[in-house]
Amino acid sequence: MPLFKVAIIGAGPAGYFAAQALHNRQNDNRTFAIDMIERLPTPWGLVRSGVAPDHPKIKTVSKVFENIAADPNFRLFANIEIGTEITVAQLQEKYDAVILATGSSLGKQLGIPGENLPGSMSAADFVPWYNAHPDFADVHVDLSCETAVVIGAGNVAMDVARMLALDPIELDPTDTADHAIDTFKKSAVRDVYISARRGPEHAAFTSPELRELPKLEHTNVVINIDDVNAAIVRAGEAPEKDVKSNLDAMLLIAEAEPKNHDRTMRFLFQHTPKEIIGTDRVEAVVYSTPTGDVRIKCGLVITAIGYQAEGINGVAYQNGKVVNTDGRVKENIYVVGWAKRGPSGVIGTNKSDAAAVIELLIEDLGAAKNSGDISDLISDQVVIDQSAWQKINTAEVAAGEVRGKPRIKSVKYSELLDFARS
Ligand code: NAP
């Protein structure tokens, strides 16, 4: 029976769902051997370094990933970067198909004056910092100001604003990085604005995220009822289901009895950022609004306005994505997930997305190549395979157990490698 070898670059949700789709499409005439290659010593991508730590349920999808990895035809090659010593072209030669599942890790820029002042940063740096991504452990996060502004009206902006506005004792039972919990505990931030450039009816939040805000135990959540009522009128009599659900959730928040916590998360709508002001660091954001310019004094600005893909040598990118047609890139190269379609959708969206691309890959398959695999290309790099990753995983979970947390993630490459060798 022909055995087709497929390399998947990137061990995030899109990569695992591509592996699962390949597995599901095996039959009596065709099997797939899958090599998943990951730059970091650890897999799971955004499930490890993106999903907010106070949302542990979302992370349970990692069990699905580990089931996929348990297949005898699946191998993990973590701690191996593609595009430097080993190229995409080399993989293309060896494998029957190469799937790019490298995501979008760079934060989009506002392109307004003052954006690069100290105190202004992207969620693309802040989120992996609190999630213990080893490349972001040393990011400088200064929470000495009383007011922070988060720009963007998507779920990343919501995660960032919530992390800044909640009482950090709520993070004790989570896998938030220790360095971040320490910083949050010393934080002077008490007012967090989350600003949307359009009205509530256009917000990109999803309603489950809005509906959980009133459950925050130590934070006032404020939405101006006039903003919601005006949006309801603008949305008309038959708004789309998602819009209606969001507006209902926002109305509930706007109508709720005010609470008297000393931490507040406040929504601003129809506020388009115009300039970030400051001499040596951020002092205020100036917005244009329907009633004129508005200035919000603050010491921290975090932009959460979308992501773009980081390029890999030998692959063409345009508009922050890999150039592709429905996931086909060029001969035997495919792309899935955010690198394919841009940073949209929830984790589960990647399942159907990957399954559709795998159908095209199968359509394109010729005779099995049988010309080796990545192990022929590895010289002195240290590979973290599935069993080494399991040692890291076990060590992190054990360290967490002692402190009542799901895990304690290591932020140092050297420590991760030590666990892997243990
Ligand atoms: P997003 O959902 O696309 O939201 C981006 C936001 O940035 C939009 O509100 C957009 O406003 C705004 N924006 C873009 N350019 C702007 C500018 N120049 N000035 C001001 N605002 C600007 O992106 P995301 O929040 O990064 O999330 C990415 C994906 O991950 C989404 O699909 C999201 O649902 C998902 N995610 C899900 C969860 C979860 O399920 N809990 C958590 C995190 C992320 P306009 O609409 O006006 O352009």
Tab-separated table of C-alpha atoms and ligand atoms in Angstrom:
chain	number	residue	atom	x	y	z
A	1	MET	CA	0.000	0.000	0.000
A	2	PRO	CA	1.488	3.418	-0.903
A	3	LEU	CA	2.773	5.404	2.061
A	4	PHE	CA	2.750	9.146	1.475
A	5	LYS	CA	5.039	11.282	3.598
A	6	VAL	CA	3.723	14.652	4.671
A	7	ALA	CA	5.653	17.343	6.556
A	8	ILE	CA	3.600	19.817	8.556
A	9	ILE	CA	5.485	22.953	9.569
A	10	GLY	CA	4.008	24.392	12.764
A	11	ALA	CA	2.543	22.498	15.734
A	12	GLY	CA	-0.404	24.756	16.478
A	13	PRO	CA	-4.117	23.970	16.083
A	14	ALA	CA	-4.036	24.306	12.279
A	15	GLY	CA	-1.142	21.845	12.038
A	16	TYR	CA	-2.766	19.261	14.310
A	17	PHE	CA	-6.111	19.502	12.510
A	18	ALA	CA	-4.286	19.003	9.180
A	19	ALA	CA	-2.686	15.865	10.660
A	20	GLN	CA	-6.084	14.682	11.873
A	21	ALA	CA	-7.650	15.265	8.455
A	22	LEU	CA	-4.860	13.251	6.791
A	23	HIS	CA	-5.333	10.466	9.310
A	24	ASN	CA	-9.089	10.399	8.643
A	25	ARG	CA	-8.549	10.115	4.900
A	26	GLN	CA	-6.418	6.981	5.048
A	27	ASN	CA	-7.930	3.920	3.425
A	28	ASP	CA	-7.000	0.495	2.056
A	29	ASN	CA	-4.987	2.119	-0.747
A	30	ARG	CA	-3.300	4.962	1.063
A	31	THR	CA	-1.578	5.733	4.351
A	32	PHE	CA	0.108	8.897	5.518
A	33	ALA	CA	3.284	9.242	7.584
A	34	ILE	CA	3.218	12.643	9.201
A	35	ASP	CA	6.251	14.574	10.451
A	36	MET	CA	5.222	17.678	12.385
A	37	ILE	CA	8.044	20.209	12.662
A	38	GLU	CA	7.996	23.024	15.218
A	39	ARG	CA	10.467	25.851	15.889
A	40	LEU	CA	9.823	25.942	19.647
A	41	PRO	CA	10.740	23.077	21.992
A	42	THR	CA	7.018	22.756	22.777
A	43	PRO	CA	3.974	22.120	20.553
A	44	TRP	CA	0.329	23.375	20.715
A	45	GLY	CA	0.972	26.889	19.321
A	46	LEU	CA	-1.646	29.411	20.411
A	47	VAL	CA	-3.274	26.900	22.754
A	48	ARG	CA	-0.120	27.208	24.838
A	49	SER	CA	0.927	30.790	24.177
A	50	GLY	CA	-2.193	32.605	22.963
A	51	VAL	CA	-5.341	31.413	24.754
A	52	ALA	CA	-5.957	33.498	27.868
A	53	PRO	CA	-4.898	31.602	31.016
A	54	ASP	CA	-8.230	32.326	32.722
A	55	HIS	CA	-9.905	30.319	29.902
A	56	PRO	CA	-8.663	26.817	30.770
A	57	LYS	CA	-11.616	25.087	29.075
A	58	ILE	CA	-10.464	26.279	25.656
A	59	LYS	CA	-7.110	24.608	26.310
A	60	THR	CA	-8.675	21.168	26.759
A	61	VAL	CA	-8.409	20.846	22.959
A	62	SER	CA	-4.783	19.905	23.657
A	63	LYS	CA	-6.143	16.433	24.534
A	64	VAL	CA	-7.304	16.131	20.931
A	65	PHE	CA	-3.804	17.146	19.777
A	66	GLU	CA	-2.198	14.488	21.954
A	67	ASN	CA	-4.583	11.835	20.585
A	68	ILE	CA	-3.555	12.817	17.065
A	69	ALA	CA	0.104	12.595	18.128
A	70	ALA	CA	-0.423	9.094	19.527
A	71	ASP	CA	-0.863	7.702	16.008
A	72	PRO	CA	2.134	5.434	15.208
A	73	ASN	CA	2.504	7.222	11.845
A	74	PHE	CA	2.919	10.618	13.547
A	75	ARG	CA	6.316	12.023	14.598
A	76	LEU	CA	7.102	15.331	16.283
A	77	PHE	CA	10.288	17.235	15.438
A	78	ALA	CA	10.160	20.171	17.848
A	79	ASN	CA	13.035	22.619	18.405
A	80	ILE	CA	13.717	22.583	14.651
A	81	GLU	CA	13.425	25.779	12.664
A	82	ILE	CA	12.590	25.656	8.968
A	83	GLY	CA	13.815	28.420	6.667
A	84	THR	CA	17.310	28.666	8.109
A	85	GLU	CA	19.495	25.547	8.165
A	86	ILE	CA	16.750	23.362	6.759
A	87	THR	CA	14.775	24.930	3.931
A	88	VAL	CA	11.223	24.515	2.693
A	89	ALA	CA	12.700	23.519	-0.706
A	90	GLN	CA	14.599	20.628	0.916
A	91	LEU	CA	11.409	19.371	2.547
A	92	GLN	CA	9.558	19.816	-0.717
A	93	GLU	CA	12.043	17.475	-2.398
A	94	LYS	CA	11.776	14.775	0.266
A	95	TYR	CA	8.079	14.751	1.098
A	96	ASP	CA	5.032	14.010	-0.999
A	97	ALA	CA	3.477	17.140	0.471
A	98	VAL	CA	4.539	19.987	2.757
A	99	ILE	CA	1.903	21.860	4.737
A	100	LEU	CA	2.642	25.292	6.149
A	101	ALA	CA	0.799	25.820	9.436
A	102	THR	CA	2.884	28.650	10.778
A	103	GLY	CA	0.129	31.023	11.907
A	104	SER	CA	0.315	34.802	12.204
A	105	SER	CA	2.518	36.031	14.977
A	106	LEU	CA	3.243	39.666	14.159
A	107	GLY	CA	0.952	42.378	15.499
A	108	LYS	CA	-0.491	44.807	12.945
A	109	GLN	CA	0.491	48.432	13.380
A	110	LEU	CA	-1.887	51.369	13.694
A	111	GLY	CA	0.412	53.648	11.704
A	112	ILE	CA	-0.312	56.705	13.845
A	113	PRO	CA	2.146	59.130	15.474
A	114	GLY	CA	3.434	58.084	18.888
A	115	GLU	CA	2.842	54.370	18.336
A	116	ASN	CA	6.463	53.541	19.123
A	117	LEU	CA	6.696	55.496	22.383
A	118	PRO	CA	7.654	53.506	25.483
A	119	GLY	CA	4.408	52.380	27.089
A	120	SER	CA	2.846	51.510	23.728
A	121	MET	CA	3.000	47.847	22.747
A	122	SER	CA	1.255	45.216	20.689
A	123	ALA	CA	-0.863	42.364	22.021
A	124	ALA	CA	1.476	40.227	19.890
A	125	ASP	CA	4.112	40.894	22.588
A	126	PHE	CA	1.888	41.224	25.663
A	127	VAL	CA	-0.081	37.979	25.222
A	128	PRO	CA	2.930	35.641	24.811
A	129	TRP	CA	4.600	37.493	27.709
A	130	TYR	CA	1.833	36.561	30.154
A	131	ASN	CA	1.611	33.093	28.612
A	132	ALA	CA	5.281	32.204	29.285
A	133	HIS	CA	6.462	32.038	25.669
A	134	PRO	CA	10.271	31.760	26.007
A	135	ASP	CA	10.922	34.449	23.367
A	136	PHE	CA	8.824	36.989	25.287
A	137	ALA	CA	9.813	36.405	28.909
A	138	ASP	CA	11.981	39.537	28.916
A	139	VAL	CA	9.429	41.886	27.333
A	140	HIS	CA	9.259	44.996	29.511
A	141	VAL	CA	5.700	45.518	30.752
A	142	ASP	CA	5.321	48.637	32.883
A	143	LEU	CA	2.055	48.649	34.843
A	144	SER	CA	2.953	51.606	37.057
A	145	CYS	CA	0.220	53.819	35.562
A	146	GLU	CA	-3.388	53.980	36.737
A	147	THR	CA	-5.046	53.964	33.309
A	148	ALA	CA	-4.437	51.609	30.389
A	149	VAL	CA	-5.999	51.714	26.940
A	150	VAL	CA	-6.517	48.661	24.742
A	151	ILE	CA	-7.187	49.433	21.082
A	152	GLY	CA	-9.323	46.974	19.098
A	153	ALA	CA	-12.720	45.330	19.458
A	154	GLY	CA	-11.874	41.681	18.931
A	155	ASN	CA	-11.420	38.781	21.324
A	156	VAL	CA	-7.696	39.433	21.694
A	157	ALA	CA	-8.415	43.001	22.843
A	158	MET	CA	-10.989	41.541	25.240
A	159	ASP	CA	-8.472	39.019	26.641
A	160	VAL	CA	-5.851	41.745	27.092
A	161	ALA	CA	-8.262	44.190	28.741
A	162	ARG	CA	-9.600	41.480	31.045
A	163	MET	CA	-6.106	40.375	32.081
A	164	LEU	CA	-5.262	43.988	32.932
A	165	ALA	CA	-8.528	44.674	34.741
A	166	LEU	CA	-9.100	41.540	36.791
A	167	ASP	CA	-7.810	41.077	40.286
A	168	PRO	CA	-4.582	39.085	39.858
A	169	ILE	CA	-5.532	36.730	42.690
A	170	GLU	CA	-7.907	35.270	40.076
A	171	LEU	CA	-4.793	34.218	38.144
A	172	ASP	CA	-3.267	32.204	41.003
A	173	PRO	CA	-4.958	28.930	39.982
A	174	THR	CA	-4.038	29.415	36.283
A	175	ASP	CA	-0.943	28.718	34.195
A	176	THR	CA	-0.150	32.432	33.748
A	177	ALA	CA	3.630	32.938	33.779
A	178	ASP	CA	4.948	33.608	37.296
A	179	HIS	CA	6.748	36.748	36.057
A	180	ALA	CA	3.431	38.068	34.748
A	181	ILE	CA	1.492	37.264	37.945
A	182	ASP	CA	4.175	39.129	39.946
A	183	THR	CA	3.886	42.135	37.638
A	184	PHE	CA	0.058	42.081	37.723
A	185	LYS	CA	0.118	41.908	41.532
A	186	LYS	CA	2.224	45.073	41.656
A	187	SER	CA	0.140	46.758	38.958
A	188	ALA	CA	-1.216	50.249	39.613
A	189	VAL	CA	-3.668	49.900	36.717
A	190	ARG	CA	-7.253	50.344	37.896
A	191	ASP	CA	-9.001	51.761	34.809
A	192	VAL	CA	-8.851	49.892	31.525
A	193	TYR	CA	-10.458	51.306	28.386
A	194	ILE	CA	-11.157	49.030	25.448
A	195	SER	CA	-11.774	51.070	22.345
A	196	ALA	CA	-13.544	50.215	19.090
A	197	ARG	CA	-13.360	52.438	16.039
A	198	ARG	CA	-16.891	51.496	14.985
A	199	GLY	CA	-20.190	51.000	16.840
A	200	PRO	CA	-21.166	48.010	19.027
A	201	GLU	CA	-22.990	46.384	16.083
A	202	HIS	CA	-19.638	46.008	14.280
A	203	ALA	CA	-17.581	44.742	17.203
A	204	ALA	CA	-15.604	41.551	16.491
A	205	PHE	CA	-16.022	40.196	20.045
A	206	THR	CA	-17.940	36.944	20.273
A	207	SER	CA	-20.905	36.844	22.604
A	208	PRO	CA	-19.677	34.101	25.008
A	209	GLU	CA	-16.729	36.366	25.831
A	210	LEU	CA	-19.067	39.323	26.437
A	211	ARG	CA	-21.444	37.235	28.524
A	212	GLU	CA	-18.738	36.172	30.932
A	213	LEU	CA	-17.653	39.735	31.778
A	214	PRO	CA	-20.338	40.324	34.442
A	215	LYS	CA	-18.960	37.243	36.226
A	216	LEU	CA	-15.686	39.045	36.994
A	217	GLU	CA	-15.660	39.160	40.760
A	218	HIS	CA	-13.540	42.229	41.347
A	219	THR	CA	-14.088	44.409	38.284
A	220	ASN	CA	-16.769	46.871	37.207
A	221	VAL	CA	-17.623	46.468	33.526
A	222	VAL	CA	-19.081	49.572	31.956
A	223	ILE	CA	-20.815	49.982	28.615
A	224	ASN	CA	-22.755	53.153	27.882
A	225	ILE	CA	-26.402	52.255	27.323
A	226	ASP	CA	-26.834	55.038	24.740
A	227	ASP	CA	-24.103	53.431	22.625
A	228	VAL	CA	-25.938	50.094	22.679
A	229	ASN	CA	-29.381	51.558	22.020
A	230	ALA	CA	-28.080	53.564	19.061
A	231	ALA	CA	-26.412	50.394	17.723
A	232	ILE	CA	-29.676	48.439	18.082
A	233	VAL	CA	-31.433	51.077	15.982
A	234	ARG	CA	-28.664	51.068	13.368
A	235	ALA	CA	-28.660	47.249	13.219
A	236	GLY	CA	-32.328	47.321	12.148
A	237	GLU	CA	-35.117	44.846	12.719
A	238	ALA	CA	-33.411	41.692	11.513
A	239	PRO	CA	-29.756	41.873	12.493
A	240	GLU	CA	-27.540	38.860	11.871
A	241	LYS	CA	-27.663	36.265	14.653
A	242	ASP	CA	-24.135	37.025	15.908
A	243	VAL	CA	-24.773	40.767	15.919
A	244	LYS	CA	-28.020	40.328	17.829
A	245	SER	CA	-26.358	38.035	20.339
A	246	ASN	CA	-23.535	40.543	20.887
A	247	LEU	CA	-25.948	43.463	21.260
A	248	ASP	CA	-28.062	41.481	23.739
A	249	ALA	CA	-24.940	40.688	25.775
A	250	MET	CA	-23.818	44.319	25.706
A	251	LEU	CA	-27.282	45.510	26.722
A	252	LEU	CA	-27.183	43.207	29.755
A	253	ILE	CA	-23.863	44.737	30.795
A	254	ALA	CA	-25.053	48.294	30.138
A	255	GLU	CA	-28.241	47.763	32.170
A	256	ALA	CA	-26.614	45.995	35.111
A	257	GLU	CA	-26.564	47.640	38.543
A	258	PRO	CA	-23.272	49.547	38.891
A	259	LYS	CA	-20.774	47.799	41.164
A	260	ASN	CA	-18.263	49.465	43.366
A	261	HIS	CA	-14.990	47.647	42.798
A	262	ASP	CA	-11.818	49.643	42.511
A	263	ARG	CA	-11.048	48.107	39.110
A	264	THR	CA	-12.988	49.091	36.001
A	265	MET	CA	-13.079	47.935	32.401
A	266	ARG	CA	-14.835	50.504	30.193
A	267	PHE	CA	-15.870	50.168	26.543
A	268	LEU	CA	-15.525	53.061	24.117
A	269	PHE	CA	-17.214	52.894	20.715
A	270	GLN	CA	-16.754	55.016	17.591
A	271	HIS	CA	-13.319	56.055	18.843
A	272	THR	CA	-10.748	56.032	16.042
A	273	PRO	CA	-7.174	56.358	17.333
A	274	LYS	CA	-5.516	59.416	15.844
A	275	GLU	CA	-2.344	59.939	17.856
A	276	ILE	CA	-0.527	58.644	20.916
A	277	ILE	CA	0.888	61.564	22.831
A	278	GLY	CA	3.878	61.687	25.159
A	279	THR	CA	7.326	63.191	25.581
A	280	ASP	CA	9.412	60.286	26.880
A	281	ARG	CA	6.601	57.771	27.152
A	282	VAL	CA	2.871	57.390	26.569
A	283	GLU	CA	0.785	60.099	28.250
A	284	ALA	CA	-2.522	59.982	26.339
A	285	VAL	CA	-4.362	58.681	23.291
A	286	VAL	CA	-6.195	61.112	21.059
A	287	TYR	CA	-9.245	59.732	19.274
A	288	SER	CA	-11.466	61.226	16.653
A	289	THR	CA	-15.121	60.581	17.492
A	290	PRO	CA	-18.436	61.667	15.947
A	291	THR	CA	-18.479	64.578	18.415
A	292	GLY	CA	-14.879	65.707	17.909
A	293	ASP	CA	-11.480	64.783	19.282
A	294	VAL	CA	-11.294	63.067	22.665
A	295	ARG	CA	-8.133	62.651	24.715
A	296	ILE	CA	-7.780	59.789	27.206
A	297	LYS	CA	-4.908	60.158	29.640
A	298	CYS	CA	-3.086	56.873	30.150
A	299	GLY	CA	0.359	55.394	30.712
A	300	LEU	CA	-0.055	52.195	28.726
A	301	VAL	CA	-1.497	51.477	25.288
A	302	ILE	CA	-1.866	47.954	23.937
A	303	THR	CA	-2.947	47.509	20.331
A	304	ALA	CA	-4.901	44.373	19.489
A	305	ILE	CA	-5.924	45.096	15.911
A	306	GLY	CA	-5.051	41.822	14.199
A	307	TYR	CA	-1.965	39.905	13.160
A	308	GLN	CA	0.075	39.095	10.106
A	309	ALA	CA	2.196	36.101	9.239
A	310	GLU	CA	5.924	36.090	9.787
A	311	GLY	CA	7.642	35.085	6.544
A	312	ILE	CA	9.614	31.895	5.963
A	313	ASN	CA	12.426	31.975	3.393
A	314	GLY	CA	11.321	30.542	0.077
A	315	VAL	CA	7.594	31.200	0.560
A	316	ALA	CA	5.764	34.172	-0.991
A	317	TYR	CA	3.666	36.329	1.351
A	318	GLN	CA	1.159	39.071	0.543
A	319	ASN	CA	-1.142	41.064	2.839
A	320	GLY	CA	0.187	39.206	5.866
A	321	LYS	CA	-0.669	35.753	4.464
A	322	VAL	CA	1.038	33.051	2.404
A	323	VAL	CA	0.098	33.561	-1.253
A	324	ASN	CA	-2.270	30.660	-1.969
A	325	THR	CA	-5.375	29.545	-3.798
A	326	ASP	CA	-7.695	27.740	-1.389
A	327	GLY	CA	-4.643	26.416	0.449
A	328	ARG	CA	-2.573	25.423	-2.618
A	329	VAL	CA	0.723	27.333	-2.596
A	330	LYS	CA	2.841	25.702	-5.309
A	331	GLU	CA	3.796	22.201	-6.353
A	332	ASN	CA	3.242	19.895	-3.333
A	333	ILE	CA	3.162	22.840	-0.899
A	334	TYR	CA	-0.032	23.745	0.966
A	335	VAL	CA	-1.014	26.168	3.689
A	336	VAL	CA	-3.626	25.949	6.449
A	337	GLY	CA	-4.889	28.098	9.336
A	338	TRP	CA	-4.090	31.757	9.906
A	339	ALA	CA	-1.092	31.664	7.504
A	340	LYS	CA	-3.628	30.726	4.806
A	341	ARG	CA	-6.708	32.804	5.546
A	342	GLY	CA	-5.482	35.495	7.930
A	343	PRO	CA	-6.099	35.730	11.666
A	344	SER	CA	-9.773	34.873	11.874
A	345	GLY	CA	-12.002	32.330	13.508
A	346	VAL	CA	-11.805	30.342	16.712
A	347	ILE	CA	-9.631	27.244	17.234
A	348	GLY	CA	-12.311	24.903	15.855
A	349	THR	CA	-12.468	26.892	12.593
A	350	ASN	CA	-9.124	25.325	11.722
A	351	LYS	CA	-10.657	21.863	11.622
A	352	SER	CA	-12.907	22.403	8.607
A	353	ASP	CA	-10.332	24.714	7.039
A	354	ALA	CA	-7.617	22.026	7.216
A	355	ALA	CA	-9.983	19.256	6.082
A	356	ALA	CA	-10.811	21.220	2.902
A	357	VAL	CA	-7.114	21.734	2.096
A	358	ILE	CA	-6.358	18.040	2.676
A	359	GLU	CA	-8.999	17.156	0.049
A	360	LEU	CA	-7.031	19.221	-2.496
A	361	LEU	CA	-3.757	17.673	-1.359
A	362	ILE	CA	-5.199	14.185	-1.920
A	363	GLU	CA	-6.509	15.217	-5.345
A	364	ASP	CA	-2.973	16.322	-6.296
A	365	LEU	CA	-1.118	13.218	-5.035
A	366	GLY	CA	0.923	11.348	-7.653
A	367	ALA	CA	2.989	8.248	-6.986
A	368	ALA	CA	4.559	8.048	-3.520
A	369	LYS	CA	8.069	9.537	-3.635
A	370	ASN	CA	9.917	7.531	-1.063
A	371	SER	CA	12.890	9.878	-0.974
A	372	GLY	CA	13.736	10.134	2.698
A	373	ASP	CA	12.587	12.593	5.326
A	374	ILE	CA	13.727	15.367	7.654
A	375	SER	CA	15.990	13.071	9.657
A	376	ASP	CA	18.349	13.067	6.630
A	377	LEU	CA	18.613	16.858	6.939
A	378	ILE	CA	19.203	17.186	10.668
A	379	SER	CA	22.843	17.522	11.672
A	380	ASP	CA	23.607	18.861	15.140
A	381	GLN	CA	20.184	20.255	16.037
A	382	VAL	CA	18.571	18.853	19.185
A	383	VAL	CA	15.248	17.294	18.242
A	384	ILE	CA	12.453	17.196	20.780
A	385	ASP	CA	10.343	14.270	19.716
A	386	GLN	CA	6.963	13.218	21.096
A	387	SER	CA	8.446	11.290	24.021
A	388	ALA	CA	10.785	14.177	24.943
A	389	TRP	CA	7.846	16.585	24.753
A	390	GLN	CA	5.892	14.273	27.027
A	391	LYS	CA	8.697	14.550	29.575
A	392	ILE	CA	8.453	18.361	29.420
A	393	ASN	CA	4.676	18.137	29.701
A	394	THR	CA	4.832	15.784	32.697
A	395	ALA	CA	7.412	17.973	34.466
A	396	GLU	CA	5.346	21.127	33.936
A	397	VAL	CA	2.113	19.505	35.104
A	398	ALA	CA	3.856	18.052	38.183
A	399	ALA	CA	5.315	21.474	39.066
A	400	GLY	CA	1.835	22.977	38.720
A	401	GLU	CA	0.156	20.316	40.854
A	402	VAL	CA	2.173	21.319	43.912
A	403	ARG	CA	0.903	24.891	43.565
A	404	GLY	CA	-2.702	24.158	42.569
A	405	LYS	CA	-2.204	25.121	38.921
A	406	PRO	CA	-2.744	23.153	35.708
A	407	ARG	CA	0.976	23.497	34.940
A	408	ILE	CA	3.943	25.792	35.360
A	409	LYS	CA	5.369	26.558	31.948
A	410	SER	CA	9.112	26.881	31.665
A	411	VAL	CA	10.192	30.143	30.087
A	412	LYS	CA	13.797	29.139	29.451
A	413	TYR	CA	14.936	27.108	26.463
A	414	SER	CA	17.688	25.528	28.585
A	415	GLU	CA	15.171	24.336	31.189
A	416	LEU	CA	12.837	22.938	28.528
A	417	LEU	CA	15.746	21.034	26.981
A	418	ASP	CA	16.787	19.734	30.414
A	419	PHE	CA	13.265	18.427	31.051
A	420	ALA	CA	13.274	16.835	27.594
A	421	ARG	CA	16.521	14.993	28.385
A	422	SER	CA	15.479	13.967	31.902
B	1	NAP	P1	-10.235	40.523	15.160
B	1	NAP	O1	-11.312	39.679	15.697
B	1	NAP	O2	-10.099	40.604	13.682
B	1	NAP	O3	-10.402	41.999	15.754
B	1	NAP	C1	-9.559	43.024	15.360
B	1	NAP	C2	-10.145	44.344	15.828
B	1	NAP	O4	-9.195	45.363	15.556
B	1	NAP	C3	-11.433	44.745	15.142
B	1	NAP	O5	-12.317	45.248	16.093
B	1	NAP	C4	-10.986	45.845	14.187
B	1	NAP	O6	-11.958	46.829	13.974
B	1	NAP	C5	-9.879	46.457	14.997
B	1	NAP	N1	-8.963	47.234	14.161
B	1	NAP	C6	-8.303	46.836	13.067
B	1	NAP	N2	-7.555	47.850	12.581
B	1	NAP	C7	-7.763	48.905	13.412
B	1	NAP	C8	-7.283	50.235	13.450
B	1	NAP	N3	-6.406	50.672	12.537
B	1	NAP	N4	-7.714	51.035	14.453
B	1	NAP	C9	-8.583	50.587	15.384
B	1	NAP	N5	-9.068	49.347	15.395
B	1	NAP	C10	-8.664	48.519	14.425
B	1	NAP	O7	-8.787	40.045	15.662
B	1	NAP	P2	-8.239	39.523	17.052
B	1	NAP	O8	-8.922	40.133	18.190
B	1	NAP	O9	-6.769	39.664	16.910
B	1	NAP	O10	-8.609	37.983	17.028
B	1	NAP	C11	-8.117	37.117	16.011
B	1	NAP	C12	-9.009	35.873	15.937
B	1	NAP	O11	-8.779	35.073	17.093
B	1	NAP	C13	-10.475	36.226	15.920
B	1	NAP	O12	-11.137	35.375	15.049
B	1	NAP	C14	-10.897	35.976	17.351
B	1	NAP	O13	-12.271	35.674	17.514
B	1	NAP	C15	-10.015	34.793	17.719
B	1	NAP	N6	-9.870	34.721	19.184
B	1	NAP	C16	-10.798	33.991	19.853
B	1	NAP	C17	-10.752	33.938	21.227
B	1	NAP	C18	-11.795	33.145	21.959
B	1	NAP	O14	-12.508	32.381	21.349
B	1	NAP	N7	-11.939	33.322	23.252
B	1	NAP	C19	-9.775	34.616	21.929
B	1	NAP	C20	-8.832	35.360	21.225
B	1	NAP	C21	-8.897	35.408	19.818
B	1	NAP	P3	-12.775	46.924	12.575
B	1	NAP	O15	-13.779	45.833	12.648
B	1	NAP	O16	-13.323	48.285	12.626
B	1	NAP	O17	-11.747	46.696	11.487
